[in-house]
Amino acid sequence: MPQALATANFPIPSAIGSLDAYISAVHAIPVLSVEDEQALARRYRDDDDLGAARELVMSHLRFVVHVARGYNGYGLPLGDLIQEGNIGLMKAVKRFDPDVGVRLVSFAVHWIRAEMHEFILRNWRIVKVATTKAQRKLFFNLRKSKTRLGWLNAEEVKAVAADLNVSEREVMEMESRLSGRDIGFDMSADEDDGHAPPAPAAYLVAQEDDPSMAYERADSEADQMQLLREGLRSLDQRSRDIIKRRWLDADNKVTLQELADEYGVSAERIRQVEANALKKMKALFAA
């Protein structure tokens, strides 16, 4: 979308200050005739006339309001839905081809709804309920397909799945998501309600009775690991290799005889080197 079109001086609910005033203002804008719409669309397409684009957008703002009202049931502010729909309208105007032979309103409805759908999916719940294409289709169509409150029965699930060309399992999974609600992790839905159920954090098993003891132990373990590294660095290469392979390599420990054969000395000599290295390292821990 050209930057100039995106930032053109279109009326928006937040700028007018009152949603009712905005709706009244856009309904006062005259609807274009077929001839005027075609002429404006060609001026914008052929001459990049932003004034023509602005007239096309302005004359269809009332239609965006009409579409937005159809999504009132999602509990999101109508003004926000209208503003998202206006973005879709501007995208539609940019792509509209007057030579195809359809009215702009028929072409734009898909772009307007697409922007509103994206906004609803981003804001309806903290946790996203629809990410795949099939889930998005289910999210918006399942609500329309339900003829009553409450869970769908087996026949209704089968009918919805056939109508939307998805599996019955996907229908039941989306119905479960739609029936759920967001819950604060570390507080109840209403902190002031003394009868509210415990927050999910209350069900976590405490691994430590005293957090200070857990911190002290972790700090001590970190210090010991640092001393171990320093102790290994203080050894000569052969002693370091013997200690690592005899004591630190839990998956592939070697025997004294294996090391003796590798270094060409006796097993007793390897034991002496090992004992001296351990004694040297223990001195660091005792300091």
mmCIF file of N, CA and C in Angstrom, residues 74-158:
data_model
loop_
_atom_site.group_PDB
_atom_site.id
_atom_site.type_symbol
_atom_site.label_atom_id
_atom_site.label_comp_id
_atom_site.label_asym_id
_atom_site.label_seq_id
_atom_site.Cartn_x
_atom_site.Cartn_y
_atom_site.Cartn_z
ATOM 1 N N TYR A 74 -17.867 -11.065 19.909
ATOM 2 C CA TYR A 74 -16.552 -11.499 20.376
ATOM 3 C C TYR A 74 -16.041 -10.674 21.553
ATOM 4 N N GLY A 75 -16.813 -9.690 21.978
ATOM 5 C CA GLY A 75 -16.444 -8.931 23.165
ATOM 6 C C GLY A 75 -15.320 -7.946 22.967
ATOM 7 N N LEU A 76 -15.025 -7.565 21.725
ATOM 8 C CA LEU A 76 -13.961 -6.604 21.442
ATOM 9 C C LEU A 76 -14.583 -5.248 21.097
ATOM 10 N N PRO A 77 -13.876 -4.144 21.371
ATOM 11 C CA PRO A 77 -14.437 -2.811 21.102
ATOM 12 C C PRO A 77 -14.801 -2.624 19.637
ATOM 13 N N LEU A 78 -15.986 -2.120 19.399
ATOM 14 C CA LEU A 78 -16.442 -1.898 18.034
ATOM 15 C C LEU A 78 -15.531 -0.928 17.301
ATOM 16 N N GLY A 79 -15.053 0.115 18.007
ATOM 17 C CA GLY A 79 -14.169 1.088 17.375
ATOM 18 C C GLY A 79 -12.890 0.453 16.860
ATOM 19 N N ASP A 80 -12.334 -0.506 17.613
ATOM 20 C CA ASP A 80 -11.110 -1.188 17.164
ATOM 21 C C ASP A 80 -11.387 -2.042 15.934
ATOM 22 N N LEU A 81 -12.518 -2.719 15.939
ATOM 23 C CA LEU A 81 -12.874 -3.538 14.776
ATOM 24 C C LEU A 81 -13.045 -2.662 13.532
ATOM 25 N N ILE A 82 -13.658 -1.496 13.704
ATOM 26 C CA ILE A 82 -13.847 -0.587 12.571
ATOM 27 C C ILE A 82 -12.505 -0.123 12.019
ATOM 28 N N GLN A 83 -11.592 0.237 12.906
ATOM 29 C CA GLN A 83 -10.283 0.718 12.441
ATOM 30 C C GLN A 83 -9.522 -0.387 11.705
ATOM 31 N N GLU A 84 -9.618 -1.617 12.191
ATOM 32 C CA GLU A 84 -8.965 -2.722 11.481
ATOM 33 C C GLU A 84 -9.635 -2.934 10.124
ATOM 34 N N GLY A 85 -10.963 -2.835 10.098
ATOM 35 C CA GLY A 85 -11.665 -2.986 8.830
ATOM 36 C C GLY A 85 -11.307 -1.899 7.838
ATOM 37 N N ASN A 86 -11.064 -0.686 8.334
ATOM 38 C CA ASN A 86 -10.664 0.406 7.443
ATOM 39 C C ASN A 86 -9.330 0.115 6.766
ATOM 40 N N ILE A 87 -8.438 -0.557 7.499
ATOM 41 C CA ILE A 87 -7.158 -0.956 6.889
ATOM 42 C C ILE A 87 -7.414 -1.926 5.744
ATOM 43 N N GLY A 88 -8.309 -2.887 5.981
ATOM 44 C CA GLY A 88 -8.652 -3.827 4.912
ATOM 45 C C GLY A 88 -9.281 -3.125 3.723
ATOM 46 N N LEU A 89 -10.104 -2.120 3.993
ATOM 47 C CA LEU A 89 -10.724 -1.354 2.900
ATOM 48 C C LEU A 89 -9.666 -0.659 2.060
ATOM 49 N N MET A 90 -8.683 -0.037 2.700
ATOM 50 C CA MET A 90 -7.627 0.643 1.936
ATOM 51 C C MET A 90 -6.821 -0.344 1.101
ATOM 52 N N LYS A 91 -6.580 -1.541 1.643
ATOM 53 C CA LYS A 91 -5.867 -2.566 0.868
ATOM 54 C C LYS A 91 -6.694 -2.982 -0.343
ATOM 55 N N ALA A 92 -8.009 -3.065 -0.150
ATOM 56 C CA ALA A 92 -8.887 -3.448 -1.254
ATOM 57 C C ALA A 92 -8.889 -2.384 -2.349
ATOM 58 N N VAL A 93 -8.948 -1.109 -1.954
ATOM 59 C CA VAL A 93 -8.931 -0.023 -2.938
ATOM 60 C C VAL A 93 -7.654 -0.075 -3.764
ATOM 61 N N LYS A 94 -6.542 -0.357 -3.130
ATOM 62 C CA LYS A 94 -5.264 -0.426 -3.845
ATOM 63 C C LYS A 94 -5.267 -1.528 -4.907
ATOM 64 N N ARG A 95 -5.962 -2.640 -4.625
ATOM 65 C CA ARG A 95 -5.933 -3.801 -5.520
ATOM 66 C C ARG A 95 -7.151 -3.884 -6.440
ATOM 67 N N PHE A 96 -8.089 -2.990 -6.289
ATOM 68 C CA PHE A 96 -9.337 -3.075 -7.055
ATOM 69 C C PHE A 96 -9.100 -2.787 -8.536
ATOM 70 N N ASP A 97 -9.656 -3.659 -9.380
ATOM 71 C CA ASP A 97 -9.569 -3.480 -10.832
ATOM 72 C C ASP A 97 -10.976 -3.184 -11.361
ATOM 73 N N PRO A 98 -11.221 -1.961 -11.809
ATOM 74 C CA PRO A 98 -12.578 -1.601 -12.260
ATOM 75 C C PRO A 98 -13.007 -2.331 -13.520
ATOM 76 N N ASP A 99 -12.072 -2.934 -14.247
ATOM 77 C CA ASP A 99 -12.416 -3.609 -15.500
ATOM 78 C C ASP A 99 -12.946 -5.017 -15.291
ATOM 79 N N VAL A 100 -12.884 -5.532 -14.054
ATOM 80 C CA VAL A 100 -13.363 -6.895 -13.798
ATOM 81 C C VAL A 100 -14.877 -6.970 -13.876
ATOM 82 N N GLY A 101 -15.543 -5.858 -13.546
ATOM 83 C CA GLY A 101 -16.991 -5.820 -13.670
ATOM 84 C C GLY A 101 -17.755 -6.058 -12.391
ATOM 85 N N VAL A 102 -17.105 -5.895 -11.230
ATOM 86 C CA VAL A 102 -17.796 -6.032 -9.948
ATOM 87 C C VAL A 102 -17.684 -4.720 -9.190
ATOM 88 N N ARG A 103 -18.623 -4.520 -8.248
ATOM 89 C CA ARG A 103 -18.565 -3.325 -7.418
ATOM 90 C C ARG A 103 -17.454 -3.462 -6.389
ATOM 91 N N LEU A 104 -16.927 -2.319 -5.985
ATOM 92 C CA LEU A 104 -15.860 -2.303 -4.988
ATOM 93 C C LEU A 104 -16.306 -2.949 -3.684
ATOM 94 N N VAL A 105 -17.564 -2.761 -3.296
ATOM 95 C CA VAL A 105 -18.035 -3.308 -2.038
ATOM 96 C C VAL A 105 -17.960 -4.835 -2.038
ATOM 97 N N SER A 106 -18.234 -5.463 -3.171
ATOM 98 C CA SER A 106 -18.166 -6.926 -3.260
ATOM 99 C C SER A 106 -16.732 -7.420 -3.163
ATOM 100 N N PHE A 107 -15.810 -6.633 -3.724
ATOM 101 C CA PHE A 107 -14.396 -7.007 -3.671
ATOM 102 C C PHE A 107 -13.798 -6.725 -2.304
ATOM 103 N N ALA A 108 -14.204 -5.613 -1.717
ATOM 104 C CA ALA A 108 -13.568 -5.168 -0.472
ATOM 105 C C ALA A 108 -13.980 -5.981 0.744
ATOM 106 N N VAL A 109 -15.151 -6.605 0.708
ATOM 107 C CA VAL A 109 -15.644 -7.299 1.899
ATOM 108 C C VAL A 109 -14.670 -8.372 2.367
ATOM 109 N N HIS A 110 -14.001 -9.028 1.450
ATOM 110 C CA HIS A 110 -13.054 -10.083 1.828
ATOM 111 C C HIS A 110 -11.829 -9.497 2.541
ATOM 112 N N TRP A 111 -11.339 -8.355 2.080
ATOM 113 C CA TRP A 111 -10.192 -7.710 2.710
ATOM 114 C C TRP A 111 -10.561 -7.141 4.076
ATOM 115 N N ILE A 112 -11.760 -6.575 4.166
ATOM 116 C CA ILE A 112 -12.215 -6.006 5.441
ATOM 117 C C ILE A 112 -12.347 -7.097 6.486
ATOM 118 N N ARG A 113 -12.989 -8.195 6.128
ATOM 119 C CA ARG A 113 -13.174 -9.295 7.070
ATOM 120 C C ARG A 113 -11.842 -9.943 7.447
ATOM 121 N N ALA A 114 -10.920 -10.013 6.489
ATOM 122 C CA ALA A 114 -9.616 -10.625 6.779
ATOM 123 C C ALA A 114 -8.878 -9.849 7.864
ATOM 124 N N GLU A 115 -8.906 -8.518 7.787
ATOM 125 C CA GLU A 115 -8.245 -7.706 8.808
ATOM 126 C C GLU A 115 -8.944 -7.846 10.157
ATOM 127 N N MET A 116 -10.261 -7.873 10.149
ATOM 128 C CA MET A 116 -10.994 -8.041 11.398
ATOM 129 C C MET A 116 -10.721 -9.414 12.007
ATOM 130 N N HIS A 117 -10.663 -10.436 11.164
ATOM 131 C CA HIS A 117 -10.372 -11.785 11.663
ATOM 132 C C HIS A 117 -9.012 -11.834 12.339
ATOM 133 N N GLU A 118 -8.014 -11.231 11.700
ATOM 134 C CA GLU A 118 -6.677 -11.222 12.292
ATOM 135 C C GLU A 118 -6.692 -10.516 13.648
ATOM 136 N N PHE A 119 -7.397 -9.413 13.729
ATOM 137 C CA PHE A 119 -7.477 -8.662 14.985
ATOM 138 C C PHE A 119 -8.176 -9.483 16.060
ATOM 139 N N ILE A 120 -9.266 -10.153 15.707
ATOM 140 C CA ILE A 120 -9.998 -10.965 16.680
ATOM 141 C C ILE A 120 -9.125 -12.114 17.177
ATOM 142 N N LEU A 121 -8.441 -12.783 16.280
ATOM 143 C CA LEU A 121 -7.602 -13.920 16.677
ATOM 144 C C LEU A 121 -6.441 -13.483 17.561
ATOM 145 N N ARG A 122 -5.946 -12.249 17.345
ATOM 146 C CA ARG A 122 -4.842 -11.749 18.174
ATOM 147 C C ARG A 122 -5.307 -11.317 19.553
ATOM 148 N N ASN A 123 -6.549 -10.890 19.658
ATOM 149 C CA ASN A 123 -6.979 -10.228 20.895
ATOM 150 C C ASN A 123 -8.109 -10.914 21.641
ATOM 151 N N TRP A 124 -8.727 -11.928 21.063
ATOM 152 C CA TRP A 124 -9.875 -12.544 21.719
ATOM 153 C C TRP A 124 -9.471 -13.270 22.989
ATOM 154 N N ARG A 125 -8.313 -13.902 22.964
ATOM 155 C CA ARG A 125 -7.811 -14.606 24.132
ATOM 156 C C ARG A 125 -6.324 -14.322 24.290
ATOM 157 N N ILE A 126 -5.824 -14.433 25.528
ATOM 158 C CA ILE A 126 -4.382 -14.315 25.749
ATOM 159 C C ILE A 126 -3.675 -15.442 25.014
ATOM 160 N N VAL A 127 -4.216 -16.652 25.126
ATOM 161 C CA VAL A 127 -3.660 -17.819 24.442
ATOM 162 C C VAL A 127 -4.375 -17.976 23.108
ATOM 163 N N LYS A 128 -3.638 -18.099 22.024
ATOM 164 C CA LYS A 128 -4.239 -18.209 20.711
ATOM 165 C C LYS A 128 -5.081 -19.480 20.612
ATOM 166 N N VAL A 129 -6.266 -19.351 20.030
ATOM 167 C CA VAL A 129 -7.144 -20.499 19.892
ATOM 168 C C VAL A 129 -7.156 -21.034 18.468
ATOM 169 N N ALA A 130 -6.599 -20.294 17.519
ATOM 170 C CA ALA A 130 -6.596 -20.739 16.128
ATOM 171 C C ALA A 130 -5.312 -20.279 15.454
ATOM 172 N N THR A 131 -4.542 -21.240 14.957
ATOM 173 C CA THR A 131 -3.284 -20.903 14.298
ATOM 174 C C THR A 131 -3.240 -21.444 12.866
ATOM 175 N N THR A 132 -3.765 -22.651 12.640
ATOM 176 C CA THR A 132 -3.758 -23.213 11.293
ATOM 177 C C THR A 132 -4.942 -22.690 10.486
ATOM 178 N N LYS A 133 -4.895 -22.920 9.183
ATOM 179 C CA LYS A 133 -5.976 -22.466 8.307
ATOM 180 C C LYS A 133 -7.289 -23.140 8.686
ATOM 181 N N ALA A 134 -7.232 -24.444 8.982
ATOM 182 C CA ALA A 134 -8.447 -25.174 9.347
ATOM 183 C C ALA A 134 -9.021 -24.661 10.661
ATOM 184 N N GLN A 135 -8.152 -24.346 11.613
ATOM 185 C CA GLN A 135 -8.615 -23.835 12.902
ATOM 186 C C GLN A 135 -9.246 -22.461 12.760
ATOM 187 N N ARG A 136 -8.688 -21.623 11.905
ATOM 188 C CA ARG A 136 -9.258 -20.290 11.683
ATOM 189 C C ARG A 136 -10.663 -20.413 11.093
ATOM 190 N N LYS A 137 -10.815 -21.319 10.137
ATOM 191 C CA LYS A 137 -12.126 -21.515 9.524
ATOM 192 C C LYS A 137 -13.125 -22.007 10.574
ATOM 193 N N LEU A 138 -12.671 -22.926 11.403
ATOM 194 C CA LEU A 138 -13.544 -23.447 12.452
ATOM 195 C C LEU A 138 -13.927 -22.373 13.448
ATOM 196 N N PHE A 139 -12.964 -21.547 13.827
ATOM 197 C CA PHE A 139 -13.199 -20.525 14.850
ATOM 198 C C PHE A 139 -14.380 -19.633 14.489
ATOM 199 N N PHE A 140 -14.412 -19.162 13.250
ATOM 200 C CA PHE A 140 -15.453 -18.213 12.857
ATOM 201 C C PHE A 140 -16.742 -18.901 12.410
ATOM 202 N N ASN A 141 -16.637 -20.132 11.905
ATOM 203 C CA ASN A 141 -17.839 -20.792 11.403
ATOM 204 C C ASN A 141 -18.541 -21.641 12.448
ATOM 205 N N LEU A 142 -17.793 -22.126 13.438
ATOM 206 C CA LEU A 142 -18.426 -22.972 14.444
ATOM 207 C C LEU A 142 -19.461 -22.194 15.242
ATOM 208 N N ARG A 143 -19.159 -20.935 15.565
ATOM 209 C CA ARG A 143 -20.115 -20.113 16.310
ATOM 210 C C ARG A 143 -21.416 -19.926 15.517
ATOM 211 N N LYS A 144 -21.281 -19.771 14.216
ATOM 212 C CA LYS A 144 -22.481 -19.600 13.384
ATOM 213 C C LYS A 144 -23.248 -20.916 13.247
ATOM 214 N N SER A 145 -22.509 -22.035 13.261
ATOM 215 C CA SER A 145 -23.144 -23.325 13.033
ATOM 216 C C SER A 145 -23.904 -23.830 14.253
ATOM 217 N N LYS A 146 -23.545 -23.360 15.444
ATOM 218 C CA LYS A 146 -24.222 -23.818 16.655
ATOM 219 C C LYS A 146 -25.620 -23.197 16.719
ATOM 220 N N THR A 147 -26.610 -24.049 16.886
ATOM 221 C CA THR A 147 -27.982 -23.566 16.899
ATOM 222 C C THR A 147 -28.502 -23.346 18.307
ATOM 223 N N ARG A 148 -27.716 -23.711 19.328
ATOM 224 C CA ARG A 148 -28.164 -23.555 20.709
ATOM 225 C C ARG A 148 -26.947 -23.431 21.607
ATOM 226 N N LEU A 149 -27.186 -23.017 22.840
ATOM 227 C CA LEU A 149 -26.125 -22.958 23.822
ATOM 228 C C LEU A 149 -25.786 -24.365 24.292
ATOM 229 N N GLY A 150 -24.618 -24.534 24.866
ATOM 230 C CA GLY A 150 -24.223 -25.851 25.355
ATOM 231 C C GLY A 150 -23.387 -26.593 24.331
ATOM 232 N N TRP A 151 -22.920 -27.776 24.730
ATOM 233 C CA TRP A 151 -22.031 -28.559 23.874
ATOM 234 C C TRP A 151 -22.805 -29.202 22.733
ATOM 235 N N LEU A 152 -22.146 -29.376 21.596
ATOM 236 C CA LEU A 152 -22.753 -30.055 20.462
ATOM 237 C C LEU A 152 -22.913 -31.541 20.765
ATOM 238 N N ASN A 153 -24.010 -32.126 20.286
ATOM 239 C CA ASN A 153 -24.141 -33.574 20.417
ATOM 240 C C ASN A 153 -23.448 -34.248 19.237
ATOM 241 N N ALA A 154 -23.442 -35.561 19.227
ATOM 242 C CA ALA A 154 -22.691 -36.306 18.213
ATOM 243 C C ALA A 154 -23.185 -35.996 16.801
ATOM 244 N N GLU A 155 -24.499 -35.883 16.630
ATOM 245 C CA GLU A 155 -25.044 -35.599 15.303
ATOM 246 C C GLU A 155 -24.663 -34.203 14.833
ATOM 247 N N GLU A 156 -24.685 -33.243 15.746
ATOM 248 C CA GLU A 156 -24.318 -31.863 15.392
ATOM 249 C C GLU A 156 -22.843 -31.767 15.037
ATOM 250 N N VAL A 157 -22.003 -32.480 15.789
ATOM 251 C CA VAL A 157 -20.568 -32.491 15.478
ATOM 252 C C VAL A 157 -20.339 -33.049 14.084
ATOM 253 N N LYS A 158 -21.024 -34.127 13.769
ATOM 254 C CA LYS A 158 -20.884 -34.756 12.452
ATOM 255 C C LYS A 158 -21.338 -33.811 11.345
#
